[in-house]
Amino acid sequence: MPRKVTVKVNNINLIFNKLYYEQLTPGNSKKFEKDIKEKNRTIFTQKFTDADFSACQELEKHFGESFKKFRLKTDYPGLLIGTGNPHGSGAVSSDIKCGFSFSYVTGQPYLPSSGVKGILRSSFADRRPAVIDFLIKILENESICDKDIDELDKDIFEGSDIFLDAVLAKGSKDGSILGADYITPHYPLDKNLMKNPNPIHIIKILPGVTFEFRFILHHATLSSGIEISAENKQELFRMLLCYFGVGAKTNVGYGILLPVSDDAVPRNVAPPAGRTNTATEQPKVQIDPQLLCPVCKQRKREPDPIRGELKKYCSECYNNRKRNRAH
């Protein structure tokens, strides 16, 4: 009798979208549910390693200074991407009911370039005050107006700038990437509101997972004479993605992104009292005490362009308070 050979599969896309239903047969729900639970365990225990990350060195070498990138990490409760993709059999309760975005090549979660471009372009169209506010802050030019934003919109989204997929760059503290969660849709008003909810089993990117956003960007000169460099565009994209979030269910807290500081000193952290810079240190940015967060006294409060005022707390303290209230 030939011995059964078990092959270890690390491509999450293959497991989730192909092998997930290989045991789905009529009248065999117990066997199928057992197999699904094992598949879920395999998916959720996958960990990120540096070997999984492709830095696209060829693209960076080819495009040179036009190649721009920055990293952002997910915050609580996590990130949902590709939930509209079909998934779920309805045969058992333990299978994952919503789809997800996985790369066909690496099997890792990713944000498609079209999605990143769509998020940013919708900001220009529907959240114009935020774009103007952030650009004024970046350029230190109070004369930015709607006409300038219209020109910049056309230059970025209809010109030669290129948006690339945002790829996984680092796992959470223990290297984990994915986790399970449940969402409970509200019933329409014409339905029975006292009906027991039916939680939907979903998959999500865990908090603390880092993505690298990559672009090919070029210098722009507006008709008003305002110069906008590729670095200015890069910073504008970073601020918009942090402010509005990405993915699905952002209205209930998913998709919050936080800046990641590598070797550079974070821009929103005040220097410790009494410390002086050495020749090897980068200069610290002095912050007006009135702009500091009243809770941590270190991070800067961000402007709320919609309300026209500063937020009460920095983003980290705000999220900590929100988590504490939830518990």
Coordinates of C-alpha atoms in Angstrom, one line a residue:
M1 CA 0.0 0.0 0.0
P2 CA 1.6 3.3 -1.0
R3 CA 2.4 5.7 1.8
K4 CA 0.5 9.0 1.8
V5 CA 2.9 12.0 1.3
T6 CA 2.0 15.3 3.0
V7 CA 3.4 18.4 1.4
K8 CA 3.9 21.5 3.4
V9 CA 2.2 24.5 1.7
N10 CA 3.2 28.1 2.6
N11 CA 1.3 29.9 -0.1
I12 CA -1.7 31.3 1.8
N13 CA -3.5 32.2 -1.5
L14 CA -3.3 28.5 -2.6
I15 CA -4.6 27.3 0.8
F16 CA -7.4 29.9 1.1
N17 CA -8.7 30.0 -2.5
K18 CA -7.9 26.5 -3.9
L19 CA -7.2 23.8 -1.2
Y20 CA -9.8 25.2 1.2
Y21 CA -12.7 23.2 -0.3
E22 CA -11.0 20.0 -1.4
Q23 CA -12.9 18.0 1.2
L24 CA -16.3 19.6 0.4
T25 CA -18.5 16.6 -0.6
P26 CA -22.2 16.0 -0.1
G27 CA -23.1 14.3 3.2
N28 CA -19.6 14.6 4.7
S29 CA -20.0 17.8 6.7
K30 CA -18.1 16.5 9.8
K31 CA -15.1 15.6 7.7
F32 CA -15.3 18.9 5.9
E33 CA -15.5 21.0 9.1
K34 CA -12.6 19.2 10.6
D35 CA -10.5 19.9 7.5
I36 CA -11.7 23.6 7.5
K37 CA -10.5 24.0 11.1
E38 CA -7.1 22.6 10.2
K39 CA -6.9 24.9 7.2
N40 CA -7.8 27.9 9.3
R41 CA -5.1 26.9 11.8
T42 CA -2.6 26.7 9.0
I43 CA -3.5 30.1 7.7
F44 CA -3.5 31.9 11.0
T45 CA -0.2 30.4 12.1
Q46 CA 1.7 31.5 9.0
K47 CA 4.4 34.0 9.9
F48 CA 6.3 36.6 7.9
T49 CA 10.0 36.2 7.3
D50 CA 12.4 38.7 5.7
A51 CA 12.8 36.2 2.8
D52 CA 9.2 36.7 1.9
F53 CA 9.7 40.4 1.2
S54 CA 10.6 41.6 -2.3
A55 CA 12.0 45.1 -2.2
C56 CA 11.7 45.4 -6.0
Q57 CA 15.3 46.4 -6.3
E58 CA 15.1 46.2 -10.1
L59 CA 12.4 48.9 -10.2
E60 CA 14.2 51.1 -7.7
K61 CA 17.4 50.8 -9.8
H62 CA 15.6 51.5 -13.1
F63 CA 13.6 54.5 -12.0
G64 CA 16.2 55.9 -9.6
E65 CA 15.0 59.0 -7.7
S66 CA 11.5 58.7 -9.1
F67 CA 11.0 55.5 -7.1
K68 CA 9.4 56.6 -3.8
K69 CA 8.3 54.4 -0.9
F70 CA 7.2 54.6 2.8
R71 CA 6.0 52.1 5.4
L72 CA 2.8 52.2 7.5
K73 CA 1.7 49.7 10.1
T74 CA -1.8 48.6 11.0
D75 CA -3.5 49.6 14.2
Y76 CA -6.2 47.9 16.3
P77 CA -8.5 46.2 15.3
G78 CA -6.6 45.4 12.0
L79 CA -7.1 45.7 8.3
L80 CA -9.7 44.1 5.9
I81 CA -8.9 43.9 2.2
G82 CA -10.7 42.0 -0.6
T83 CA -13.7 41.1 1.5
G84 CA -15.9 41.4 -1.6
N85 CA -14.2 38.4 -3.2
P86 CA -16.3 35.3 -3.1
H87 CA -15.6 32.8 -0.3
G88 CA -17.5 30.6 2.0
S89 CA -19.6 27.4 1.4
G90 CA -22.4 27.9 3.9
A91 CA -22.0 24.2 4.7
V92 CA -20.4 24.7 8.1
S93 CA -20.1 27.5 10.6
S94 CA -16.3 27.5 10.9
D95 CA -15.4 28.3 7.4
I96 CA -14.4 31.9 6.5
K97 CA -17.3 33.6 4.8
C98 CA -15.6 36.6 3.1
G99 CA -12.8 36.7 0.6
F100 CA -9.4 38.4 1.0
S101 CA -6.6 39.8 -1.2
F102 CA -3.6 37.5 -1.6
S103 CA -0.9 37.7 -4.1
Y104 CA -1.0 34.8 -6.6
V105 CA 2.9 34.8 -6.7
T106 CA 3.9 35.2 -3.0
G107 CA 0.7 34.1 -1.4
Q108 CA 1.0 37.1 1.0
P109 CA -1.7 39.7 1.6
Y110 CA -1.3 42.9 -0.4
L111 CA -3.1 46.1 -1.3
P112 CA -3.6 46.3 -5.1
S113 CA -2.2 49.4 -6.8
S114 CA -5.7 50.2 -8.2
G115 CA -7.1 50.2 -4.6
V116 CA -4.3 52.5 -3.3
K117 CA -4.9 54.9 -6.3
G118 CA -8.6 54.8 -5.8
I119 CA -8.4 55.7 -2.1
L120 CA -6.1 58.6 -2.8
R121 CA -8.1 59.9 -5.8
S122 CA -11.3 59.8 -3.8
S123 CA -9.6 62.0 -1.2
F124 CA -9.0 64.6 -3.9
A125 CA -12.6 64.4 -5.0
D126 CA -14.6 63.9 -1.8
R127 CA -12.3 65.2 1.0
R128 CA -10.8 68.3 -0.6
P129 CA -10.4 70.2 2.7
A130 CA -8.0 67.6 4.0
V131 CA -5.9 67.6 0.8
I132 CA -5.7 71.4 0.9
D133 CA -4.8 71.4 4.6
F134 CA -2.1 68.8 4.3
L135 CA -0.6 70.4 1.2
I136 CA -0.4 73.8 3.0
K137 CA 1.4 72.1 5.9
I138 CA 3.9 70.3 3.5
L139 CA 4.7 73.3 1.3
E140 CA 4.3 75.9 4.1
N141 CA 2.3 77.9 1.6
E142 CA -1.1 79.3 2.7
S143 CA -2.1 80.3 -0.9
I144 CA -3.1 76.7 -2.0
C145 CA -6.6 76.8 -3.4
D146 CA -9.1 74.5 -5.2
K147 CA -7.7 75.4 -8.6
D148 CA -4.2 74.1 -7.5
I149 CA -5.8 70.9 -6.2
D150 CA -7.6 70.4 -9.5
E151 CA -4.3 70.7 -11.4
L152 CA -2.5 68.5 -9.0
D153 CA -5.3 65.9 -9.3
K154 CA -4.9 65.8 -13.1
D155 CA -1.1 65.7 -12.9
I156 CA -1.0 62.8 -10.4
F157 CA -3.9 60.6 -11.6
E158 CA -3.9 61.3 -15.3
G159 CA -0.2 62.0 -15.8
S160 CA 3.0 60.0 -15.7
D161 CA 2.9 59.0 -12.0
I162 CA 2.6 55.3 -11.4
F163 CA 1.0 53.5 -8.4
L164 CA 2.4 50.1 -7.4
D165 CA 1.0 47.4 -5.1
A166 CA 1.5 47.9 -1.4
V167 CA 3.2 44.8 -0.1
L168 CA 3.8 43.2 3.2
A169 CA 7.1 44.3 4.7
K170 CA 7.0 43.1 8.3
G171 CA 4.9 40.9 10.5
S172 CA 3.6 41.8 14.0
K173 CA 5.8 41.4 17.1
D174 CA 5.8 37.6 16.9
G175 CA 5.8 37.6 13.0
S176 CA 2.1 36.7 12.8
I177 CA 0.2 38.2 9.9
L178 CA -3.5 37.1 9.9
G179 CA -6.1 36.5 12.5
A180 CA -9.8 35.6 12.8
D181 CA -12.6 38.1 13.5
Y182 CA -16.4 38.3 13.3
I183 CA -18.7 41.0 12.0
T184 CA -22.4 41.2 12.7
P185 CA -24.4 43.1 10.0
H186 CA -27.4 45.1 11.2
Y187 CA -30.8 44.0 10.0
P188 CA -32.8 46.4 7.9
L189 CA -35.5 48.4 9.7
D190 CA -38.3 46.4 8.0
K191 CA -36.9 43.1 9.4
N192 CA -37.3 41.6 12.9
L193 CA -34.9 43.7 15.0
M194 CA -35.2 41.2 17.9
K195 CA -33.9 38.3 15.8
N196 CA -30.7 36.7 17.0
P197 CA -27.6 38.0 15.1
N198 CA -25.7 35.8 12.7
P199 CA -22.0 36.6 13.1
I200 CA -19.9 36.3 9.9
H201 CA -16.5 34.6 10.3
I202 CA -13.9 36.7 8.5
I203 CA -10.1 36.9 8.2
K204 CA -8.1 40.1 8.9
I205 CA -4.6 41.6 9.0
L206 CA -3.5 41.8 12.6
P207 CA -2.5 45.0 14.3
G208 CA 1.2 45.9 14.1
V209 CA 1.7 44.5 10.6
T210 CA 3.8 46.8 8.3
F211 CA 3.1 47.4 4.6
E212 CA 5.3 49.2 2.2
F213 CA 3.6 51.6 -0.2
R214 CA 5.5 52.2 -3.5
F215 CA 5.1 54.8 -6.3
I216 CA 6.9 56.2 -9.3
L217 CA 6.5 60.0 -8.8
H218 CA 7.6 63.1 -10.8
H219 CA 8.0 66.8 -10.2
A220 CA 5.0 69.0 -11.0
T221 CA 4.7 72.8 -11.6
L222 CA 1.3 74.3 -11.3
S223 CA 0.0 77.3 -13.4
S224 CA 0.2 79.4 -10.2
G225 CA 4.0 78.8 -10.1
I226 CA 3.8 76.5 -7.1
E227 CA 6.5 73.7 -7.3
I228 CA 5.5 70.3 -6.0
S229 CA 8.3 67.7 -5.9
A230 CA 8.0 64.0 -5.9
E231 CA 8.9 64.0 -2.2
N232 CA 6.0 66.4 -1.6
K233 CA 3.6 64.0 -3.3
Q234 CA 5.0 61.1 -1.3
E235 CA 4.4 62.9 2.0
L236 CA 0.9 64.0 0.9
F237 CA 0.0 60.3 0.1
R238 CA 1.4 59.2 3.5
M239 CA -0.6 61.8 5.4
L240 CA -3.8 61.0 3.5
L241 CA -3.5 57.2 4.0
C242 CA -2.8 57.7 7.8
Y243 CA -5.7 60.1 8.2
F244 CA -8.4 58.2 6.2
G245 CA -7.3 54.6 6.4
V246 CA -7.5 51.9 3.8
G247 CA -9.5 48.8 3.1
A248 CA -13.1 47.8 4.1
K249 CA -15.1 48.8 7.2
T250 CA -13.0 51.9 8.0
N251 CA -16.2 53.5 9.4
V252 CA -16.0 51.0 12.4
G253 CA -12.2 51.3 13.0
Y254 CA -10.6 48.8 10.6
G255 CA -7.9 50.0 8.2
I256 CA -6.2 52.6 10.6
L257 CA -2.6 53.1 9.6
L258 CA 0.2 54.5 11.7
P259 CA 3.6 56.0 10.5
V260 CA 6.7 53.8 10.8
S261 CA 9.9 55.6 11.6
D262 CA 13.0 53.7 10.5
D263 CA 16.3 55.4 11.1
A264 CA 14.9 58.9 11.0
V265 CA 13.6 60.6 14.1
P266 CA 9.8 60.7 14.1
R267 CA 8.5 64.1 13.1
N268 CA 5.8 64.2 15.8
V269 CA 7.9 63.4 18.8
A270 CA 9.3 66.2 20.9
P271 CA 13.0 65.9 22.0
P272 CA 13.5 64.8 25.7
A273 CA 14.1 67.6 28.0
G274 CA 17.8 68.5 28.6
R275 CA 19.1 66.3 25.8
T276 CA 21.4 67.8 23.2
N277 CA 22.2 66.5 19.7
T278 CA 25.5 65.0 18.9
A279 CA 27.3 65.1 15.6
T280 CA 25.8 61.7 14.6
E281 CA 22.2 62.5 15.6
Q282 CA 19.7 64.0 13.3
P283 CA 18.2 67.4 14.4
K284 CA 15.0 67.2 16.5
V285 CA 12.0 69.2 15.6
Q286 CA 10.9 71.7 18.2
I287 CA 7.1 71.6 18.8
D288 CA 5.0 74.4 20.2
P289 CA 3.8 73.2 23.6
Q290 CA 0.2 74.2 22.7
L291 CA 0.3 71.6 19.9
L292 CA 1.4 68.7 22.2
C293 CA -1.0 66.0 23.2
P294 CA -2.3 66.7 26.8
V295 CA -2.1 63.0 27.7
C296 CA 1.4 61.9 26.6
K297 CA 3.0 65.4 26.4
Q298 CA 5.2 64.1 23.5
R299 CA 3.3 63.5 20.3
K300 CA 1.8 66.2 18.3
R301 CA -2.0 66.7 17.9
E302 CA -3.0 66.4 14.3
P303 CA -5.3 69.0 12.5
D304 CA -8.8 68.0 11.7
P305 CA -9.4 69.7 8.4
I306 CA -13.1 68.7 8.3
R307 CA -13.8 70.5 11.6
G308 CA -11.2 73.2 11.2
E309 CA -9.5 72.6 14.5
L310 CA -6.9 70.5 16.2
K311 CA -7.8 67.0 17.6
K312 CA -8.0 66.7 21.3
Y313 CA -5.3 64.0 21.5
C314 CA -2.6 62.5 19.3
S315 CA -3.7 59.5 17.3
E316 CA -1.9 57.0 19.6
C317 CA -3.5 58.3 22.8
Y318 CA -6.9 58.6 21.1
N319 CA -6.7 54.9 20.0
N320 CA -5.6 53.8 23.5
R321 CA -8.5 55.6 25.1
K322 CA -10.9 54.1 22.5
R323 CA -9.6 50.6 23.3
N324 CA -9.9 51.2 27.1
R325 CA -13.5 52.3 26.7
A326 CA -14.3 49.2 24.6
H327 CA -13.0 46.9 27.4

